[in-house]
mmCIF file of C-alpha atoms in Angstrom:
data_model
loop_
_atom_site.group_PDB
_atom_site.id
_atom_site.type_symbol
_atom_site.label_atom_id
_atom_site.label_comp_id
_atom_site.label_asym_id
_atom_site.label_seq_id
_atom_site.Cartn_x
_atom_site.Cartn_y
_atom_site.Cartn_z
ATOM 1 C CA MET A 1 -91.687 59.191 -64.918
ATOM 2 C CA TRP A 2 -89.208 56.387 -65.395
ATOM 3 C CA LEU A 3 -87.378 57.392 -62.231
ATOM 4 C CA ALA A 4 -90.578 57.125 -60.223
ATOM 5 C CA ALA A 5 -91.319 53.685 -61.606
ATOM 6 C CA LEU A 6 -87.815 52.480 -60.773
ATOM 7 C CA SER A 7 -88.091 53.778 -57.195
ATOM 8 C CA SER A 8 -91.416 52.060 -56.629
ATOM 9 C CA ALA A 9 -90.032 48.744 -57.921
ATOM 10 C CA PHE A 10 -87.127 48.661 -55.409
ATOM 11 C CA ALA A 11 -88.980 50.257 -52.526
ATOM 12 C CA PRO A 12 -89.635 46.995 -50.490
ATOM 13 C CA PHE A 13 -85.995 45.810 -50.647
ATOM 14 C CA PRO A 14 -84.299 48.348 -48.315
ATOM 15 C CA SER A 15 -86.905 47.799 -45.656
ATOM 16 C CA GLN A 16 -85.796 44.150 -45.266
ATOM 17 C CA LEU A 17 -82.111 44.951 -44.795
ATOM 18 C CA PRO A 18 -80.453 45.744 -41.444
ATOM 19 C CA SER A 19 -80.369 49.368 -40.539
ATOM 20 C CA SER A 20 -76.608 49.328 -39.944
ATOM 21 C CA PRO A 21 -74.407 49.107 -43.050
ATOM 22 C CA SER A 22 -71.824 47.080 -41.103
ATOM 23 C CA LEU A 23 -74.344 44.369 -40.242
ATOM 24 C CA LEU A 24 -75.151 43.994 -43.887
ATOM 25 C CA LEU A 25 -71.788 42.321 -44.422
ATOM 26 C CA VAL A 26 -72.090 39.712 -41.664
ATOM 27 C CA ALA A 27 -75.758 39.033 -41.148
ATOM 28 C CA PRO A 28 -76.673 35.454 -42.226
ATOM 29 C CA SER A 29 -79.503 34.719 -44.538
ATOM 30 C CA PRO A 30 -82.761 33.987 -42.668
ATOM 31 C CA SER A 31 -83.176 30.795 -44.672
ATOM 32 C CA PHE A 32 -79.680 29.398 -43.758
ATOM 33 C CA THR A 33 -78.875 27.552 -40.471
ATOM 34 C CA ALA A 34 -75.215 26.751 -39.585
ATOM 35 C CA ALA A 35 -74.542 23.081 -38.710
ATOM 36 C CA THR A 36 -72.636 23.821 -35.476
ATOM 37 C CA PRO A 37 -72.363 20.795 -33.108
ATOM 38 C CA PRO A 38 -73.462 21.177 -29.504
ATOM 39 C CA ALA A 39 -70.774 22.317 -27.087
ATOM 40 C CA SER A 40 -70.932 19.019 -25.183
ATOM 41 C CA SER A 41 -70.034 16.951 -28.293
ATOM 42 C CA ARG A 42 -67.204 19.113 -29.565
ATOM 43 C CA GLY A 43 -63.864 17.257 -29.466
ATOM 44 C CA ALA A 44 -65.522 13.873 -28.843
ATOM 45 C CA PRO A 45 -63.884 12.208 -31.895
ATOM 46 C CA ARG A 46 -60.465 13.431 -30.771
ATOM 47 C CA MET A 47 -60.985 12.130 -27.223
ATOM 48 C CA GLU A 48 -62.082 8.760 -28.593
ATOM 49 C CA ASP A 49 -58.947 8.588 -30.759
ATOM 50 C CA LYS A 50 -56.763 9.435 -27.752
ATOM 51 C CA ARG A 51 -58.443 6.730 -25.683
ATOM 52 C CA LYS A 52 -57.817 4.159 -28.409
ATOM 53 C CA ASP A 53 -54.180 5.264 -28.700
ATOM 54 C CA ALA A 54 -53.721 4.913 -24.929
ATOM 55 C CA GLU A 55 -55.247 1.430 -24.938
ATOM 56 C CA ALA A 56 -52.985 0.400 -27.837
ATOM 57 C CA ALA A 57 -49.915 1.742 -26.000
ATOM 58 C CA LEU A 58 -50.902 -0.172 -22.862
ATOM 59 C CA ALA A 59 -51.342 -3.364 -24.891
ATOM 60 C CA ARG A 60 -47.880 -2.891 -26.426
ATOM 61 C CA MET A 61 -46.344 -2.370 -22.994
ATOM 62 C CA GLN A 62 -47.972 -5.530 -21.652
ATOM 63 C CA GLN A 63 -46.741 -7.436 -24.692
ATOM 64 C CA ARG A 64 -43.193 -6.251 -24.071
ATOM 65 C CA MET A 65 -43.455 -7.291 -20.416
ATOM 66 C CA ARG A 66 -44.550 -10.774 -21.468
ATOM 67 C CA SER A 67 -41.965 -11.092 -24.223
ATOM 68 C CA TYR A 68 -39.426 -12.384 -21.691
ATOM 69 C CA SER A 69 -41.412 -15.569 -21.270
ATOM 70 C CA ARG A 70 -43.007 -15.737 -24.723
ATOM 71 C CA GLU A 71 -39.806 -15.545 -26.745
ATOM 72 C CA ALA A 72 -36.957 -18.033 -26.733
ATOM 73 C CA ARG A 73 -34.362 -16.812 -24.288
ATOM 74 C CA PRO A 74 -30.697 -17.444 -25.062
ATOM 75 C CA ARG A 75 -28.856 -19.673 -22.645
ATOM 76 C CA PRO A 76 -26.668 -17.583 -20.345
ATOM 77 C CA LEU A 77 -22.960 -17.907 -20.885
ATOM 78 C CA ALA A 78 -21.738 -20.579 -18.505
ATOM 79 C CA LEU A 79 -18.177 -20.631 -17.249
ATOM 80 C CA ASP A 80 -16.094 -23.688 -17.795
ATOM 81 C CA PRO A 81 -16.422 -26.008 -14.758
ATOM 82 C CA ARG A 82 -12.675 -25.723 -14.268
ATOM 83 C CA ALA A 83 -13.121 -21.973 -13.707
ATOM 84 C CA TYR A 84 -15.546 -22.675 -10.849
ATOM 85 C CA THR A 85 -13.111 -25.197 -9.403
ATOM 86 C CA LEU A 86 -10.245 -22.734 -9.614
ATOM 87 C CA GLY A 87 -12.310 -19.948 -8.058
ATOM 88 C CA TYR A 88 -13.480 -21.939 -5.032
ATOM 89 C CA SER A 89 -9.998 -23.384 -4.556
ATOM 90 C CA ALA A 90 -8.600 -19.857 -4.538
ATOM 91 C CA ILE A 91 -11.121 -18.831 -1.857
ATOM 92 C CA ILE A 92 -9.981 -21.705 0.344
ATOM 93 C CA ALA A 93 -6.275 -20.954 -0.209
ATOM 94 C CA VAL A 94 -6.596 -17.216 0.492
ATOM 95 C CA THR A 95 -8.728 -17.794 3.586
ATOM 96 C CA LEU A 96 -6.265 -20.330 4.998
ATOM 97 C CA HIS A 97 -3.419 -17.900 4.338
ATOM 98 C CA ASP A 98 -5.229 -15.134 6.232
ATOM 99 C CA LEU A 99 -5.966 -17.459 9.155
ATOM 100 C CA ARG A 100 -2.338 -18.522 9.334
ATOM 101 C CA ASP A 101 -1.228 -14.898 9.643
ATOM 102 C CA ASN A 102 -3.764 -14.178 12.382
ATOM 103 C CA ALA A 103 -2.018 -13.529 15.710
ATOM 104 C CA GLU A 104 -4.639 -15.359 17.795
ATOM 105 C CA VAL A 105 -4.495 -18.396 15.554
ATOM 106 C CA GLN A 106 -0.680 -18.424 15.628
ATOM 107 C CA ALA A 107 -0.670 -18.252 19.427
ATOM 108 C CA TRP A 108 -3.187 -21.078 19.606
ATOM 109 C CA LEU A 109 -1.129 -23.262 17.244
ATOM 110 C CA SER A 110 2.077 -22.489 19.163
ATOM 111 C CA ALA A 111 0.398 -23.520 22.425
ATOM 112 C CA GLY A 112 -0.414 -26.950 21.024
ATOM 113 C CA ALA A 113 -3.811 -26.237 19.400
ATOM 114 C CA ALA A 114 -5.819 -27.476 22.364
ATOM 115 C CA ALA A 115 -9.453 -28.216 21.531
ATOM 116 C CA ASP A 116 -10.710 -26.361 24.593
ATOM 117 C CA ALA A 117 -8.803 -23.216 23.638
ATOM 118 C CA ILE A 118 -9.908 -22.762 20.013
ATOM 119 C CA PRO A 119 -10.059 -19.007 19.151
ATOM 120 C CA LEU A 120 -13.600 -19.120 17.810
ATOM 121 C CA GLY A 121 -13.717 -15.392 17.203
ATOM 122 C CA ALA A 122 -10.749 -15.556 14.852
ATOM 123 C CA LEU A 123 -11.726 -18.803 13.166
ATOM 124 C CA SER A 124 -15.492 -18.476 12.791
ATOM 125 C CA GLY A 125 -15.588 -16.146 9.784
ATOM 126 C CA GLY A 126 -12.907 -17.990 7.871
ATOM 127 C CA ALA A 127 -14.378 -21.372 8.745
ATOM 128 C CA VAL A 128 -17.767 -20.383 7.341
ATOM 129 C CA LEU A 129 -16.184 -19.098 4.126
ATOM 130 C CA ILE A 130 -14.121 -22.267 3.707
ATOM 131 C CA ALA A 131 -17.148 -24.453 4.390
ATOM 132 C CA PHE A 132 -19.134 -22.595 1.734
ATOM 133 C CA ALA A 133 -16.330 -22.929 -0.813
ATOM 134 C CA LEU A 134 -15.937 -26.638 -0.052
ATOM 135 C CA PHE A 135 -19.683 -27.132 -0.426
ATOM 136 C CA GLN A 136 -19.725 -25.425 -3.834
ATOM 137 C CA LEU A 137 -16.527 -27.163 -4.893
ATOM 138 C CA ALA A 138 -18.017 -30.548 -4.078
ATOM 139 C CA PHE A 139 -20.859 -29.934 -6.526
ATOM 140 C CA GLN A 140 -18.439 -28.854 -9.222
ATOM 141 C CA LEU A 141 -16.501 -32.087 -8.737
ATOM 142 C CA GLY A 142 -19.659 -34.108 -9.313
ATOM 143 C CA THR A 143 -20.390 -35.215 -5.752
ATOM 144 C CA GLY A 144 -23.682 -33.325 -5.460
ATOM 145 C CA SER A 145 -25.615 -36.578 -5.294
ATOM 146 C CA ALA A 146 -23.661 -37.728 -2.227
ATOM 147 C CA VAL A 147 -25.749 -37.948 0.930
ATOM 148 C CA PRO A 148 -24.261 -34.983 2.881
ATOM 149 C CA PHE A 149 -24.701 -32.543 0.024
ATOM 150 C CA ARG A 150 -28.113 -33.847 -0.963
ATOM 151 C CA LEU A 151 -29.296 -33.457 2.621
ATOM 152 C CA ALA A 152 -27.891 -29.930 2.761
ATOM 153 C CA VAL A 153 -30.143 -29.017 -0.165
ATOM 154 C CA MET A 154 -33.263 -30.999 0.742
ATOM 155 C CA ARG A 155 -33.240 -30.456 4.514
ATOM 156 C CA LEU A 156 -31.503 -27.090 4.912
ATOM 157 C CA GLY A 157 -32.860 -25.487 1.752
ATOM 158 C CA LEU A 158 -29.476 -24.660 0.213
ATOM 159 C CA THR A 159 -29.179 -24.230 -3.552
ATOM 160 C CA GLU A 160 -26.680 -26.063 -5.715
ATOM 161 C CA PRO A 161 -24.527 -23.992 -8.124
ATOM 162 C CA PRO A 162 -25.991 -23.439 -11.611
ATOM 163 C CA PHE A 163 -24.912 -25.821 -14.383
ATOM 164 C CA SER A 164 -23.471 -28.220 -11.796
ATOM 165 C CA SER A 165 -26.026 -31.021 -12.178
ATOM 166 C CA PRO A 166 -25.788 -33.506 -15.067
ATOM 167 C CA LEU A 167 -29.597 -33.616 -15.091
ATOM 168 C CA ASN A 168 -29.586 -30.064 -16.423
ATOM 169 C CA ASP A 169 -28.584 -31.464 -19.843
ATOM 170 C CA GLU A 170 -30.536 -34.738 -19.605
ATOM 171 C CA THR A 171 -32.612 -35.264 -22.770
ATOM 172 C CA ARG A 172 -33.611 -38.940 -22.569
ATOM 173 C CA GLU A 173 -37.216 -39.968 -22.029
ATOM 174 C CA GLY A 174 -38.015 -40.986 -18.499
ATOM 175 C CA SER A 175 -39.171 -39.956 -15.039
ATOM 176 C CA TYR A 176 -37.693 -37.664 -12.406
ATOM 177 C CA LEU A 177 -38.094 -39.032 -8.896
ATOM 178 C CA CYS A 178 -37.483 -37.465 -5.509
ATOM 179 C CA SER A 179 -33.927 -38.461 -4.595
ATOM 180 C CA SER A 180 -34.963 -38.799 -0.954
ATOM 181 C CA CYS A 181 -38.150 -40.890 -1.038
ATOM 182 C CA GLY A 182 -38.471 -42.004 -4.658
ATOM 183 C CA ALA A 183 -41.836 -40.331 -5.379
ATOM 184 C CA LYS A 184 -42.371 -39.510 -9.059
ATOM 185 C CA LEU A 185 -42.427 -35.733 -9.366
ATOM 186 C CA PHE A 186 -41.774 -34.835 -13.023
ATOM 187 C CA ASP A 187 -41.336 -36.494 -16.390
ATOM 188 C CA SER A 188 -39.323 -35.778 -19.516
ATOM 189 C CA ALA A 189 -42.401 -34.601 -21.447
ATOM 190 C CA ALA A 190 -42.516 -31.443 -19.315
ATOM 191 C CA LYS A 191 -38.774 -30.787 -19.150
ATOM 192 C CA TYR A 192 -37.310 -27.940 -21.182
ATOM 193 C CA ASP A 193 -34.126 -25.883 -21.354
ATOM 194 C CA SER A 194 -34.830 -22.620 -19.529
ATOM 195 C CA GLY A 195 -31.231 -21.439 -19.670
ATOM 196 C CA SER A 196 -31.221 -20.955 -15.896
ATOM 197 C CA GLY A 197 -28.659 -23.651 -15.114
ATOM 198 C CA TRP A 198 -31.060 -25.899 -13.166
ATOM 199 C CA PRO A 199 -33.391 -28.657 -14.420
ATOM 200 C CA SER A 200 -36.660 -26.956 -15.395
ATOM 201 C CA PHE A 201 -40.196 -28.261 -15.952
ATOM 202 C CA TRP A 202 -43.429 -26.529 -16.954
ATOM 203 C CA ARG A 203 -45.691 -28.908 -14.981
ATOM 204 C CA THR A 204 -45.465 -31.651 -12.367
ATOM 205 C CA TYR A 205 -46.279 -35.297 -13.045
ATOM 206 C CA ASP A 206 -49.421 -35.543 -10.901
ATOM 207 C CA GLY A 207 -49.227 -32.588 -8.544
ATOM 208 C CA GLY A 208 -47.156 -34.403 -5.930
ATOM 209 C CA VAL A 209 -45.541 -31.228 -4.565
ATOM 210 C CA VAL A 210 -46.505 -28.579 -2.033
ATOM 211 C CA TYR A 211 -45.815 -24.842 -2.093
ATOM 212 C CA ARG A 212 -44.628 -22.489 0.619
ATOM 213 C CA LYS A 213 -43.954 -18.798 0.206
ATOM 214 C CA GLU A 214 -40.601 -17.878 1.696
ATOM 215 C CA LEU A 215 -40.543 -14.993 4.151
ATOM 216 C CA LEU A 216 -37.117 -13.877 2.949
ATOM 217 C CA GLY A 217 -37.333 -12.805 -0.669
ATOM 218 C CA GLY A 218 -40.948 -13.877 -1.209
ATOM 219 C CA LYS A 219 -40.111 -16.719 -3.596
ATOM 220 C CA MET A 220 -42.487 -19.681 -3.875
ATOM 221 C CA GLU A 221 -40.722 -22.776 -2.569
ATOM 222 C CA VAL A 222 -41.479 -26.230 -3.971
ATOM 223 C CA ARG A 223 -41.264 -29.253 -1.635
ATOM 224 C CA CYS A 224 -41.924 -32.949 -2.061
ATOM 225 C CA GLN A 225 -45.392 -33.794 -0.782
ATOM 226 C CA ALA A 226 -44.333 -37.268 0.339
ATOM 227 C CA CYS A 227 -41.191 -36.484 2.378
ATOM 228 C CA ASP A 228 -41.286 -32.666 2.685
ATOM 229 C CA GLY A 229 -37.845 -32.331 1.104
ATOM 230 C CA HIS A 230 -36.849 -29.005 -0.429
ATOM 231 C CA LEU A 231 -36.797 -29.267 -4.226
ATOM 232 C CA GLY A 232 -36.433 -25.721 -5.533
ATOM 233 C CA HIS A 233 -38.738 -22.864 -6.525
ATOM 234 C CA VAL A 234 -41.469 -22.053 -9.046
ATOM 235 C CA PHE A 235 -41.570 -18.869 -11.137
ATOM 236 C CA SER A 236 -44.027 -17.144 -13.496
ATOM 237 C CA ASP A 237 -41.810 -17.203 -16.583
ATOM 238 C CA GLY A 238 -42.286 -20.603 -18.156
ATOM 239 C CA PRO A 239 -43.011 -21.361 -21.813
ATOM 240 C CA SER A 240 -46.133 -20.016 -23.507
ATOM 241 C CA ILE A 241 -49.294 -22.087 -23.141
ATOM 242 C CA GLN A 242 -50.036 -24.053 -26.306
ATOM 243 C CA PRO A 243 -53.466 -25.368 -27.371
ATOM 244 C CA GLY A 244 -54.249 -28.770 -25.886
ATOM 245 C CA GLU A 245 -51.695 -28.603 -23.058
ATOM 246 C CA GLU A 246 -53.056 -29.601 -19.654
ATOM 247 C CA VAL A 247 -51.637 -29.428 -16.142
ATOM 248 C CA PRO A 248 -52.547 -31.275 -12.933
ATOM 249 C CA PRO A 249 -55.366 -29.506 -11.025
ATOM 250 C CA SER A 250 -53.086 -28.455 -8.159
ATOM 251 C CA ASP A 251 -50.393 -26.987 -10.441
ATOM 252 C CA PRO A 252 -50.313 -23.210 -10.999
ATOM 253 C CA GLY A 253 -52.869 -22.623 -13.725
ATOM 254 C CA GLY A 254 -54.862 -25.713 -12.724
ATOM 255 C CA ALA A 255 -58.455 -25.786 -11.514
ATOM 256 C CA ASN A 256 -57.478 -26.244 -7.842
ATOM 257 C CA ALA A 257 -54.295 -24.151 -7.776
ATOM 258 C CA SER A 258 -53.483 -22.539 -4.437
ATOM 259 C CA PHE A 259 -52.026 -19.427 -6.096
ATOM 260 C CA THR A 260 -51.979 -17.745 -9.501
ATOM 261 C CA LEU A 261 -49.124 -16.735 -11.773
ATOM 262 C CA ASN A 262 -48.340 -13.146 -12.675
ATOM 263 C CA ASP A 263 -48.892 -13.967 -16.355
ATOM 264 C CA ASP A 264 -51.806 -16.231 -17.262
ATOM 265 C CA THR A 265 -50.525 -16.783 -20.800
ATOM 266 C CA VAL A 266 -47.518 -18.868 -19.738
ATOM 267 C CA HIS A 267 -46.848 -22.043 -17.807
ATOM 268 C CA PRO A 268 -44.899 -21.974 -14.536
ATOM 269 C CA ARG A 269 -41.186 -22.702 -14.455
ATOM 270 C CA PHE A 270 -40.329 -25.311 -11.850
ATOM 271 C CA CYS A 271 -36.652 -24.608 -11.145
ATOM 272 C CA ILE A 272 -35.432 -27.732 -9.330
ATOM 273 C CA ASN A 273 -32.088 -28.651 -7.780
ATOM 274 C CA GLY A 274 -30.585 -31.556 -9.680
ATOM 275 C CA CYS A 275 -29.419 -33.309 -6.509
ATOM 276 C CA ALA A 276 -33.037 -33.388 -5.297
ATOM 277 C CA LEU A 277 -33.981 -35.544 -8.298
ATOM 278 C CA LYS A 278 -33.184 -39.032 -9.479
ATOM 279 C CA PHE A 279 -33.621 -39.811 -13.183
ATOM 280 C CA GLU A 280 -35.130 -43.102 -14.239
ATOM 281 C CA GLU A 281 -34.900 -43.784 -17.968
ATOM 282 C CA GLN A 282 -37.954 -45.134 -19.766
ATOM 283 C CA VAL A 283 -37.405 -48.601 -21.221
#
């Protein structure tokens, strides 16, 4: 009797279980629902983290690219002026020695060195090299402000040697005028030591310059607006922009600028030949 009662008590239970014994071990409870995310949202947090990591890496790379102009750059090691003088003098001496040993030149000198018989083919290369060395040597000897050399820079677009102008180390308060026409181009408030070897400014005085992009090299040339004299070039690696600093409207970064800099967090660097400027001390 007790066996019959026990069987009738457990009779409904087997009918609710799966027929296969193996499914009994894995079948979920009917009252339980697994919280499985949709297939489309799986991995979304990881993708978002990767996107943020990529953006952070890009920001770090851009910061490193701008660090050249944001951080103080050490002044390049400049040779003693006497080393420049010795080097250019050696170029002249060696070139003259080679010309003297040239057979065509010797024959021309032996024949009386007639002006109408100059061996241009033999002399042209050496003459150009000597002229270049004399030009550079003149700047090293402090004659860069003399008319012939100043005109070579302002009219022919030549560049004076670095660290050859006394204005590169000028620290007095005053104005920087065009050495050709006297127009005021820069002032001491915008001058800074860029370490380049040429007088550098982060803005003009009142925008009195014009810009021309050079076909050879693509550099942006700076010329005097009044006399069209070549002054130098402008680059996108000036000092960082500080709160409250303003520039003339036509300067790079100004409201009416004709071109933009590669980095909008810095001022331009006006790299100007010293012989193209005349300093006027403020009294």
